[in-house]
mmCIF file of C-alpha atoms in Angstrom:
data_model
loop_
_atom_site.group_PDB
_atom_site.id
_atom_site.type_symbol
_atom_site.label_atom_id
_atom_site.label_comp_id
_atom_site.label_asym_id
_atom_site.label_seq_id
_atom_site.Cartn_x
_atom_site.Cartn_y
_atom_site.Cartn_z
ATOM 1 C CA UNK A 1 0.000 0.000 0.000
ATOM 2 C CA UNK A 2 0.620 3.672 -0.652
ATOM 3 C CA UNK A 3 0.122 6.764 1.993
ATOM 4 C CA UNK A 4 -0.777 9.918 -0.123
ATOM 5 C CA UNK A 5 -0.461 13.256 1.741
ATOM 6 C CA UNK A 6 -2.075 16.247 -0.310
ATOM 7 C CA UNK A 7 -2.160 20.000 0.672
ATOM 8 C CA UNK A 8 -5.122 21.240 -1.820
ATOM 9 C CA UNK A 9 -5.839 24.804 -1.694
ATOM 10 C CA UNK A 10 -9.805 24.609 0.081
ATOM 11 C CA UNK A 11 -11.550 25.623 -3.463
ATOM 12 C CA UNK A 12 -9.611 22.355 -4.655
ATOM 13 C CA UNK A 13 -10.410 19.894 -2.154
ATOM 14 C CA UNK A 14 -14.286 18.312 -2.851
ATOM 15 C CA UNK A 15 -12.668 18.103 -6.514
ATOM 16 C CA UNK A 16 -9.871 15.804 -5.334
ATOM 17 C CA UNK A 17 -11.877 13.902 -2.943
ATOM 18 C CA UNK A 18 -14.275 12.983 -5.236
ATOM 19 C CA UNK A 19 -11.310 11.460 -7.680
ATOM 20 C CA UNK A 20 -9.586 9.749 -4.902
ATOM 21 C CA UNK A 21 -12.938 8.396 -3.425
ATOM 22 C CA UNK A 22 -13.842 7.295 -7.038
ATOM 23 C CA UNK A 23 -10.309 5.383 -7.222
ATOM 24 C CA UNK A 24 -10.806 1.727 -7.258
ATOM 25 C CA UNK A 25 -8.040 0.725 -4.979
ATOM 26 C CA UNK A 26 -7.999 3.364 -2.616
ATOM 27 C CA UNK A 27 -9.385 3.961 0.892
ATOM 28 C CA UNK A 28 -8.841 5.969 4.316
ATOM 29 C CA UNK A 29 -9.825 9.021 2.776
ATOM 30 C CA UNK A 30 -9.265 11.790 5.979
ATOM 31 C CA UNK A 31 -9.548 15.896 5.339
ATOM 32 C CA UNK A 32 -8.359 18.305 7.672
ATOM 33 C CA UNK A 33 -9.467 21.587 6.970
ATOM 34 C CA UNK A 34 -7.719 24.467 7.185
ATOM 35 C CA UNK A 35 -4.775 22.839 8.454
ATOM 36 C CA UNK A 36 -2.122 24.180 5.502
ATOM 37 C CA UNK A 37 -0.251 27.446 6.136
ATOM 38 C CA UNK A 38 0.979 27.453 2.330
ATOM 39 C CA UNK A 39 -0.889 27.316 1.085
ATOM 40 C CA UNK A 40 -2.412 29.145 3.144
ATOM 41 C CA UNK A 41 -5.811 28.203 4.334
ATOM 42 C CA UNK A 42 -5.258 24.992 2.497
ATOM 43 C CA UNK A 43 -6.662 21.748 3.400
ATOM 44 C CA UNK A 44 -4.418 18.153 4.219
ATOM 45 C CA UNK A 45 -6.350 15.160 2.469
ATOM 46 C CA UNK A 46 -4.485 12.185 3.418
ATOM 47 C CA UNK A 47 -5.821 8.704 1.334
ATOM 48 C CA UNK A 48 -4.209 4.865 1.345
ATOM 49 C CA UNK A 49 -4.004 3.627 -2.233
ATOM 50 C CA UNK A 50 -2.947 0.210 -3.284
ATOM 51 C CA UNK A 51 0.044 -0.009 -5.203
ATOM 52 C CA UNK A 52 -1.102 -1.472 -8.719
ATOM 53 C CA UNK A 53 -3.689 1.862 -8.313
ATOM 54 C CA UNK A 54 -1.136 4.340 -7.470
ATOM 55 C CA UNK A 55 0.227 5.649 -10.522
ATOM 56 C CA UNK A 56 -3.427 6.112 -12.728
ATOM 57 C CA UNK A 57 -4.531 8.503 -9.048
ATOM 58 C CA UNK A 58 -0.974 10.016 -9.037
ATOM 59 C CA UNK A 59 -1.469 10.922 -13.391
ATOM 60 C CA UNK A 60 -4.914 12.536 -12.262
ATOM 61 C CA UNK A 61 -3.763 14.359 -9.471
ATOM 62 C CA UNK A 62 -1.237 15.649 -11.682
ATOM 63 C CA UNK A 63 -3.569 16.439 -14.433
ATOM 64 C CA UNK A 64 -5.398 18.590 -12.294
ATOM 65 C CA UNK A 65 -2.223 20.041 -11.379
ATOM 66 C CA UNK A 66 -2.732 19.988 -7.864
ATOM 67 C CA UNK A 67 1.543 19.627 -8.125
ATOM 68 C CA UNK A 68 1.856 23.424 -8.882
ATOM 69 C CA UNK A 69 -1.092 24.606 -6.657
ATOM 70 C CA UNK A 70 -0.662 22.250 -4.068
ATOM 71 C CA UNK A 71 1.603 19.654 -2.778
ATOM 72 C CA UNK A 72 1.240 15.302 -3.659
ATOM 73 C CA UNK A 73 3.712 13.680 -1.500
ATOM 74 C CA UNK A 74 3.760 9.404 -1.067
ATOM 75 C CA UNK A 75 5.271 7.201 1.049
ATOM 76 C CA UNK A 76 5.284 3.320 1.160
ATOM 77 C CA UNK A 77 3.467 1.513 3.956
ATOM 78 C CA UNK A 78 5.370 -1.242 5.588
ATOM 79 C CA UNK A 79 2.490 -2.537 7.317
ATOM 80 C CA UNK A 80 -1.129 -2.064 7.193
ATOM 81 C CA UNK A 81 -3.575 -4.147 9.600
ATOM 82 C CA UNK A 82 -6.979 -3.130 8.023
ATOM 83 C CA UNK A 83 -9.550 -5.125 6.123
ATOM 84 C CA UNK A 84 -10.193 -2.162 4.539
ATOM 85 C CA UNK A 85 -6.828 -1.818 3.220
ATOM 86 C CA UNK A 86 -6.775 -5.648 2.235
ATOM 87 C CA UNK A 87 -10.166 -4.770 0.470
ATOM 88 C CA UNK A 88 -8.859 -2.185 -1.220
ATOM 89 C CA UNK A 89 -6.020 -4.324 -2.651
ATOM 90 C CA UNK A 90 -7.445 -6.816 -3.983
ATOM 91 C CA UNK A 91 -10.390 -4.467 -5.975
ATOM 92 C CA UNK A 92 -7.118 -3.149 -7.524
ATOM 93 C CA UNK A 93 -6.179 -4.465 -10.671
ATOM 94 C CA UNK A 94 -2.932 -6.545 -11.088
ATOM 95 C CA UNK A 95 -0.835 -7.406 -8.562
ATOM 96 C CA UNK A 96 1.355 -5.073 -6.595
ATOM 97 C CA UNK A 97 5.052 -6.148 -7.609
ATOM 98 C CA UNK A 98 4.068 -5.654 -11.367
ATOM 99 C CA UNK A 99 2.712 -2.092 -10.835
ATOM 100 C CA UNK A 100 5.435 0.418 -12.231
ATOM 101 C CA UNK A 101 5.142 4.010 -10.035
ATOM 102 C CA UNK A 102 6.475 5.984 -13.114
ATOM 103 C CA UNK A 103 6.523 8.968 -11.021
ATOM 104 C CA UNK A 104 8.586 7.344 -8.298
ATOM 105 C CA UNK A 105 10.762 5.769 -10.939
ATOM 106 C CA UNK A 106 11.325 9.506 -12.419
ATOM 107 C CA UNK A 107 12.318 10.690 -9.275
ATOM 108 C CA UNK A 108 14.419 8.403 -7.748
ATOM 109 C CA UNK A 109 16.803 7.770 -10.507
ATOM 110 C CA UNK A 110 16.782 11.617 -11.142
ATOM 111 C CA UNK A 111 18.239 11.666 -7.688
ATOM 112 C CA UNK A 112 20.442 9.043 -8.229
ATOM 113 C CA UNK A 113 22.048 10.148 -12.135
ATOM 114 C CA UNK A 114 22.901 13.579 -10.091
ATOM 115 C CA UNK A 115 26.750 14.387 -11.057
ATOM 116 C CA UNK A 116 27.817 15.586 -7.024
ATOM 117 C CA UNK A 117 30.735 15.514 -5.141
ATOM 118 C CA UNK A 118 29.598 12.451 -3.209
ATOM 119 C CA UNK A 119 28.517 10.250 -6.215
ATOM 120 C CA UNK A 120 32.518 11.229 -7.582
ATOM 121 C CA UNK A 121 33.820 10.470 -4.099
ATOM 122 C CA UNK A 122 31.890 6.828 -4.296
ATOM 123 C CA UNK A 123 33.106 6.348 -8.061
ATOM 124 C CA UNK A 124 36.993 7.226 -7.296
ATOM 125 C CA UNK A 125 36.539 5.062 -3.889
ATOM 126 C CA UNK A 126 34.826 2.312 -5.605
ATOM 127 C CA UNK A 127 37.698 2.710 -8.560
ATOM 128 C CA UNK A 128 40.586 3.159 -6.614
ATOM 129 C CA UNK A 129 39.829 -0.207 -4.337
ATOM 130 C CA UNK A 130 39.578 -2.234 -7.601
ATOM 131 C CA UNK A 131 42.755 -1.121 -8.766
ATOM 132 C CA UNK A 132 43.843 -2.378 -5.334
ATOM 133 C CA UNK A 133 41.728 -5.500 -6.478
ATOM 134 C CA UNK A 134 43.625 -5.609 -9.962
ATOM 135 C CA UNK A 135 47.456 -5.635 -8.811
ATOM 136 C CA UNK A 136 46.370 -8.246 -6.466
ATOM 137 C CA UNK A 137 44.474 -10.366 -8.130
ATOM 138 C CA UNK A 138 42.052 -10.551 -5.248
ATOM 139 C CA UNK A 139 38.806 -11.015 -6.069
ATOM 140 C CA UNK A 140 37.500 -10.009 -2.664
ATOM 141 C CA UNK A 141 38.386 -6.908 -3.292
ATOM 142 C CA UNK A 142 36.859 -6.692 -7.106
ATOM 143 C CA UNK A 143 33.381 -7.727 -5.226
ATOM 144 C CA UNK A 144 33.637 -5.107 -2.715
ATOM 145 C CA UNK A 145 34.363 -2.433 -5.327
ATOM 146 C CA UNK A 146 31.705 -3.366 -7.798
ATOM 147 C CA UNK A 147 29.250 -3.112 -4.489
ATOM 148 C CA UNK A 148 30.239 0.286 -3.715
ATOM 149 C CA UNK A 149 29.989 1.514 -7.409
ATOM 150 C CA UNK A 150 27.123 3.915 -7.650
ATOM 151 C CA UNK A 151 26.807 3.578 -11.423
ATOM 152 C CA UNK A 152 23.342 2.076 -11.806
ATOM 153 C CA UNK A 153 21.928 5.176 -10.731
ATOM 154 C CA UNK A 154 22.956 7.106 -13.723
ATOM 155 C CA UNK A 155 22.525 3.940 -16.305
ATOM 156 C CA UNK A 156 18.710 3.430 -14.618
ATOM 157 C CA UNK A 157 18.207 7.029 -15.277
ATOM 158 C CA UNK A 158 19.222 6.953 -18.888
ATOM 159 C CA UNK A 159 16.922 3.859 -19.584
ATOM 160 C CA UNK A 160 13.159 5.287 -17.532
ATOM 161 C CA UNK A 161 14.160 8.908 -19.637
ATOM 162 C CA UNK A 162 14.708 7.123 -23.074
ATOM 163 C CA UNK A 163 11.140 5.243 -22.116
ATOM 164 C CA UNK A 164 9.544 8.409 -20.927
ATOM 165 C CA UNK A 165 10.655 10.293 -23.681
ATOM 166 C CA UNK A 166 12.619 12.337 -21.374
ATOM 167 C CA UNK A 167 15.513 13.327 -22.935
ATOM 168 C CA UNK A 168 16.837 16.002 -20.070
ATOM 169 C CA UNK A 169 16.278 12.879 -17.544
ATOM 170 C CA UNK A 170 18.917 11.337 -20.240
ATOM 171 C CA UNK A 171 20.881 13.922 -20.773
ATOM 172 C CA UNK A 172 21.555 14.460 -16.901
ATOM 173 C CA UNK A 173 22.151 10.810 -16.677
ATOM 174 C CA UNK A 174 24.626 10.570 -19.603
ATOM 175 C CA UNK A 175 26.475 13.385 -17.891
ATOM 176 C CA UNK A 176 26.870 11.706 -14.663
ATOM 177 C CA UNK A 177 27.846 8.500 -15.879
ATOM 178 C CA UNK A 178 30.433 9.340 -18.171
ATOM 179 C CA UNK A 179 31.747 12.473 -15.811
ATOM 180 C CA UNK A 180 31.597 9.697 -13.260
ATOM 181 C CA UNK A 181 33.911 7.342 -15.006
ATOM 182 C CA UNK A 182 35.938 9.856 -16.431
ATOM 183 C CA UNK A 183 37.060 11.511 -13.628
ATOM 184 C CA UNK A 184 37.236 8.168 -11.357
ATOM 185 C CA UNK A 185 39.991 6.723 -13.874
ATOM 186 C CA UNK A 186 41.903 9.729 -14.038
ATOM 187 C CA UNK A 187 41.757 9.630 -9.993
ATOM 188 C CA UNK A 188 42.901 5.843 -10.358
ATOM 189 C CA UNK A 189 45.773 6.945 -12.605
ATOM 190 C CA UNK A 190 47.631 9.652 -10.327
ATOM 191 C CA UNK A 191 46.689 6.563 -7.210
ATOM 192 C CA UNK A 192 48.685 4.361 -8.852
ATOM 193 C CA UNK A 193 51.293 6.329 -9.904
ATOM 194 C CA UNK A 194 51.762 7.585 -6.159
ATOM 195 C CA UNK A 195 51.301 3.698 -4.998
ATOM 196 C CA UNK A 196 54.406 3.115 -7.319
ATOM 197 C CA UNK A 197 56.355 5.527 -6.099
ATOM 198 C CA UNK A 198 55.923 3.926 -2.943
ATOM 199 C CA UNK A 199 56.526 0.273 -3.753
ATOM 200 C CA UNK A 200 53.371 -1.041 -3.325
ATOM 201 C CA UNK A 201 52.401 -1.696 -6.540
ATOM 202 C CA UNK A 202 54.839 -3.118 -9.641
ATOM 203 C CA UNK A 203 54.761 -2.666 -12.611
ATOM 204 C CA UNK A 204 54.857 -5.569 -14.062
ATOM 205 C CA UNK A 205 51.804 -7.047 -12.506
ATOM 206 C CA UNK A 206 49.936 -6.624 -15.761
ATOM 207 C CA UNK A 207 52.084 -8.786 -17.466
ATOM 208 C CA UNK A 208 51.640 -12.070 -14.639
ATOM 209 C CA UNK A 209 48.870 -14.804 -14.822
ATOM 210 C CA UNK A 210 45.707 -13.325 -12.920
ATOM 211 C CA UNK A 211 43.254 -16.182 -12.780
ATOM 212 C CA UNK A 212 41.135 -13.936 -10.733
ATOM 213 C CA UNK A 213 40.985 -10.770 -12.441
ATOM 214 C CA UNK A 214 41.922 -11.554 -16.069
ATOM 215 C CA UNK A 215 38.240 -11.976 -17.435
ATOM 216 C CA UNK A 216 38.355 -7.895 -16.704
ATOM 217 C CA UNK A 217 40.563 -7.153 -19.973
ATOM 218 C CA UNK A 218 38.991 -9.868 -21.795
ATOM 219 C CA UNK A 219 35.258 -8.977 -23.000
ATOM 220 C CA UNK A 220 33.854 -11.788 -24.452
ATOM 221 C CA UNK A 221 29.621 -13.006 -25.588
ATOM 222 C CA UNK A 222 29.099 -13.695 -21.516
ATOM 223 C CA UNK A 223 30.326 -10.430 -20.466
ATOM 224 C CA UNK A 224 27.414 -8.979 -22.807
ATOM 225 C CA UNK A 225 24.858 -11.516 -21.804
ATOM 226 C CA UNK A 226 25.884 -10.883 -17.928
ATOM 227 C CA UNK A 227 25.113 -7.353 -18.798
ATOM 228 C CA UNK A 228 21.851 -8.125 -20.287
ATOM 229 C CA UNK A 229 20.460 -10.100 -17.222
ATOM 230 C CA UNK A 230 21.652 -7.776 -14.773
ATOM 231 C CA UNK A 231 19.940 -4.905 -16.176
ATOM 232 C CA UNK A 232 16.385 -6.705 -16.281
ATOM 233 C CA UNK A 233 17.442 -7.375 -12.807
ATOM 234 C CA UNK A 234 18.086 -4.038 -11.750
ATOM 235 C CA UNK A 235 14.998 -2.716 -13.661
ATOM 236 C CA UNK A 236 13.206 -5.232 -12.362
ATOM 237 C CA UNK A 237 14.179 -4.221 -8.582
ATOM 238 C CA UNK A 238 14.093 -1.025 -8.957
ATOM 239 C CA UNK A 239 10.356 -1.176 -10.286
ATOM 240 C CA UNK A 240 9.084 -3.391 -7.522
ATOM 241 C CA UNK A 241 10.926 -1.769 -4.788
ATOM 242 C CA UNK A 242 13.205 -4.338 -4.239
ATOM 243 C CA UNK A 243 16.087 -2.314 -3.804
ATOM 244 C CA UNK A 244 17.633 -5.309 -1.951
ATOM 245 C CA UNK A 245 18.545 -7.186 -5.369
ATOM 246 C CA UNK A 246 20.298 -3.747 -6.786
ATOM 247 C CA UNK A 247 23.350 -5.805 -4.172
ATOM 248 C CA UNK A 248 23.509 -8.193 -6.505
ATOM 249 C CA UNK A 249 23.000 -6.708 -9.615
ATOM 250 C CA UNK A 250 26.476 -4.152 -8.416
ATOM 251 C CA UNK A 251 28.309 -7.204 -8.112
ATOM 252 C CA UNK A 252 27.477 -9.309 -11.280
ATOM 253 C CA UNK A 253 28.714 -6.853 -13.736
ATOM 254 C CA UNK A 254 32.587 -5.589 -14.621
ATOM 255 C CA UNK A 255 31.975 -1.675 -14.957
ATOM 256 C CA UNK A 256 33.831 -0.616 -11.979
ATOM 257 C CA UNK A 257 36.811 -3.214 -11.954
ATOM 258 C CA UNK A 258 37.165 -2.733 -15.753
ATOM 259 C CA UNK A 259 37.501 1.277 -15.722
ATOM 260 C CA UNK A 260 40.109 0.555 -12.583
ATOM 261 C CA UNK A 261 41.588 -2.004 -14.871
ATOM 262 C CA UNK A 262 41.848 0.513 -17.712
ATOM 263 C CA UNK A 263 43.294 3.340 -15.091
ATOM 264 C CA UNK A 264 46.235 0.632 -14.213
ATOM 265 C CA UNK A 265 46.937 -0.856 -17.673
ATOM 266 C CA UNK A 266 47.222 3.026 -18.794
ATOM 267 C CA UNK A 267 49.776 4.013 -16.070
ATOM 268 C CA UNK A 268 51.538 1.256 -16.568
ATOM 269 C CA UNK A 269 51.760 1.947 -19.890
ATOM 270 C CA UNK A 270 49.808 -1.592 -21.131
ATOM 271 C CA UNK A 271 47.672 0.069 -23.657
ATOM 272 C CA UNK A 272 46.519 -3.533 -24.964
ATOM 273 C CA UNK A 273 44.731 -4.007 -21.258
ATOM 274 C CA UNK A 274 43.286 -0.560 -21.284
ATOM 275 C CA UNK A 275 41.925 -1.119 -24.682
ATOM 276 C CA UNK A 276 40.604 -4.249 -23.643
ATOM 277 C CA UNK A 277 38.832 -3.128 -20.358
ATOM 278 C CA UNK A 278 37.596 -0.836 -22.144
ATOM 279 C CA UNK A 279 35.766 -2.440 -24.445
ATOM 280 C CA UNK A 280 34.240 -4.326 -21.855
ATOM 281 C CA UNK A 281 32.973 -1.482 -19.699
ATOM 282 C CA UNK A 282 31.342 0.029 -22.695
ATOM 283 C CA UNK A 283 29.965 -3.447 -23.718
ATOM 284 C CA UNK A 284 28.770 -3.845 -19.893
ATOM 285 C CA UNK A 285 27.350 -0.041 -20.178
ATOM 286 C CA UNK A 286 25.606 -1.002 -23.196
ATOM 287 C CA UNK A 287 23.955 -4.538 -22.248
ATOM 288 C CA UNK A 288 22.720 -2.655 -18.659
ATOM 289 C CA UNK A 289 21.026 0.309 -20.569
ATOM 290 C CA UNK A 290 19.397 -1.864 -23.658
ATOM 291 C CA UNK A 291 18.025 -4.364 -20.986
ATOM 292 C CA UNK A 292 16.745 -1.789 -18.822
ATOM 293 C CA UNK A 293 14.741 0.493 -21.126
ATOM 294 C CA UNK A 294 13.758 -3.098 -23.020
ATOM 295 C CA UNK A 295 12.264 -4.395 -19.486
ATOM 296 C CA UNK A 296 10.582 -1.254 -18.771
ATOM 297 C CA UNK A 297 9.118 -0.638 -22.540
ATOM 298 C CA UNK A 298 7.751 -4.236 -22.015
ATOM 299 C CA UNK A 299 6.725 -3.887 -18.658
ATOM 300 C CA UNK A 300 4.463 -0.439 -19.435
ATOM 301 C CA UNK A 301 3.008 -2.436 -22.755
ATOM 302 C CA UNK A 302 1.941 -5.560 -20.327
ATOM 303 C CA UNK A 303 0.419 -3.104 -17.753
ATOM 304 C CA UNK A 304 -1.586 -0.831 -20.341
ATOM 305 C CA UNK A 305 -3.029 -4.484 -22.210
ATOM 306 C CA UNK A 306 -3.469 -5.842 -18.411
ATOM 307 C CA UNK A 307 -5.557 -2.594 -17.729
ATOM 308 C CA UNK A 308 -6.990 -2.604 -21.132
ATOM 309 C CA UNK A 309 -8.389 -5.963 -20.846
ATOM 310 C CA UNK A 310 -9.969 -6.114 -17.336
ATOM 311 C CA UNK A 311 -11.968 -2.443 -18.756
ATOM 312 C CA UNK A 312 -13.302 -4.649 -21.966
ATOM 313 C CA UNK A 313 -14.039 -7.773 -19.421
ATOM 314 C CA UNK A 314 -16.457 -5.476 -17.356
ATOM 315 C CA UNK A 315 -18.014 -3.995 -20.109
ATOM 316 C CA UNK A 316 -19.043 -7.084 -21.188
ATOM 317 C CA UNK A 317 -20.014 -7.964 -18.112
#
């Protein structure tokens, strides 16, 4: 379930009650009067909405543009003990993991494709302990890097804008990611350099049998497919709030290791290993963005038959 809070200005309010009350899927309708100071004199409606019904209220509310006058803010309920809640979930159509919020998608992966200091700081971290990862050939440290590598954000981002036609969602994205990356290997390069200087890594490294890290430099037709599943994973996760499998999903794709890889290789002077990491973050970039605006292009044409369907069936009816 979903908790709605709206502040309607009062001329607004038997408009929006009468929508949310005429929502199939919602329920707990409360108004409190008066009780918005900006706007002022404004009233609070508060609703619970199931999930699957969220986003069609959310386009409405919107549509009556109660965002500029007002205020639609929506939080997820962890636990609801009301029959009139279950009631209300089950009149909704679908089932709740398949709903997409398209809204909530928007706005968390505009959050997350945000070029800041602290998204750097995490790529250069993330970067710099796979370069650690690299000259050791420890793969521990590969894992932990690829979990702290914030990159999904940005390549989520660019997938929901290309899907909601949203090119300066894209365009933001695109900016972070490859700022991101950019500045994160040249970070990697003056680390190593300075790591040389003080012994601690050699040189010739590169050049050794690394049974553990070697698939880095060496993009093959799994690294792509990897890619592929990942990103339905991701999408997937992200879409059902189950941010829990975005763990996984850092960890089963080379993007991070392979730009430190790239970073070493280059300082080292081993241009045939940058090229080669190279080439498999960009295929890795690639698979993770096709897969992800592929599952959520199919995932909005499954919802609008679903919807489409279930309208004829009670017309029939």
């Amino acid at each position: 379930m979903l908790h709605l809070r709206l502040i309607i200005p009062s001329d607004r309010t038997a408009e929006v009650v009468g929508l949310v009350e005429g929502t199939v899927g919602a329920t707990h309708v409360a108004v409190v009067p008066g009780a918005a100071r900006d706007p002022e004199g404004g009233d609070l409606v508060l609703c619970d909405v199931a999930r699957e019904a969220g986003d069609g209220l959310l386009a409405r509310l919107r549509e009556l543009g109660i965002d500029d006058c007002g205020s639609i803010a929506v939080e997820n309920i962890d636990l609801s003990l009301s029959r009139r809640a279950d009631r209300a979930e089950e009149e909704a159509p679908g089932e709740a993991a398949d709903a997409v919020l398209w809204e909530q998608l928007a706005g968390a992966t505009h959050e997350e494709s945000t070029l800041s200091v602290t998204y750097i700081a995490f790529m250069a971290l993330a970067t710099m302990i796979a370069a650690c990862g690299v000259v050791l050939d420890n793969a521990i440290l590969i894992v932990g890097a690829m979990a702290v590598g914030p990159e999904f954000g940005p390549l989520a981002g660019i997938s929901t804008g290309l899907v909601q036609r949203s090119s300066r969602l894209v365009w933001r994205s695109a900016l972070a990611l490859v700022a991101g990356f950019a500045l994160a290997m040249l970070v990697t390069v003056g680390f190593s350099e300075v790591m040389v200087a003080l012994g601690l890594f050699d040189t010739g490294v590169l050049d050794a049998a690394r049974p553990n890290t070697g698939f880095i430099y060496q993009p093959d037709a799994f690294s792509f497919v990897v890619a592929v599943l990942a990103g339905i994973a991701g999408t997937l996760s992200l879409t059902s709030a189950k941010s829990g499998a975005l763990v996984g999903v850092a960890i089963s794709v080379t993007t991070v290791p392979a730009a430190a890889n790239a970073a070493v290789a280059f300082s080292f002077q081993e241009y045939r290993q940058a090229w080669g990491s190279t080439e498999q973050l960009l295929l890795n970039l690639g698979g993770i963005v096709l897969a992800g605006t592929l599952t959520l292009v199919v995932q909005k044409v499954l919802w609008v038959r679903f919807l489409a369907g279930r309208r004829a069936r009670r017309t029939a009816r």
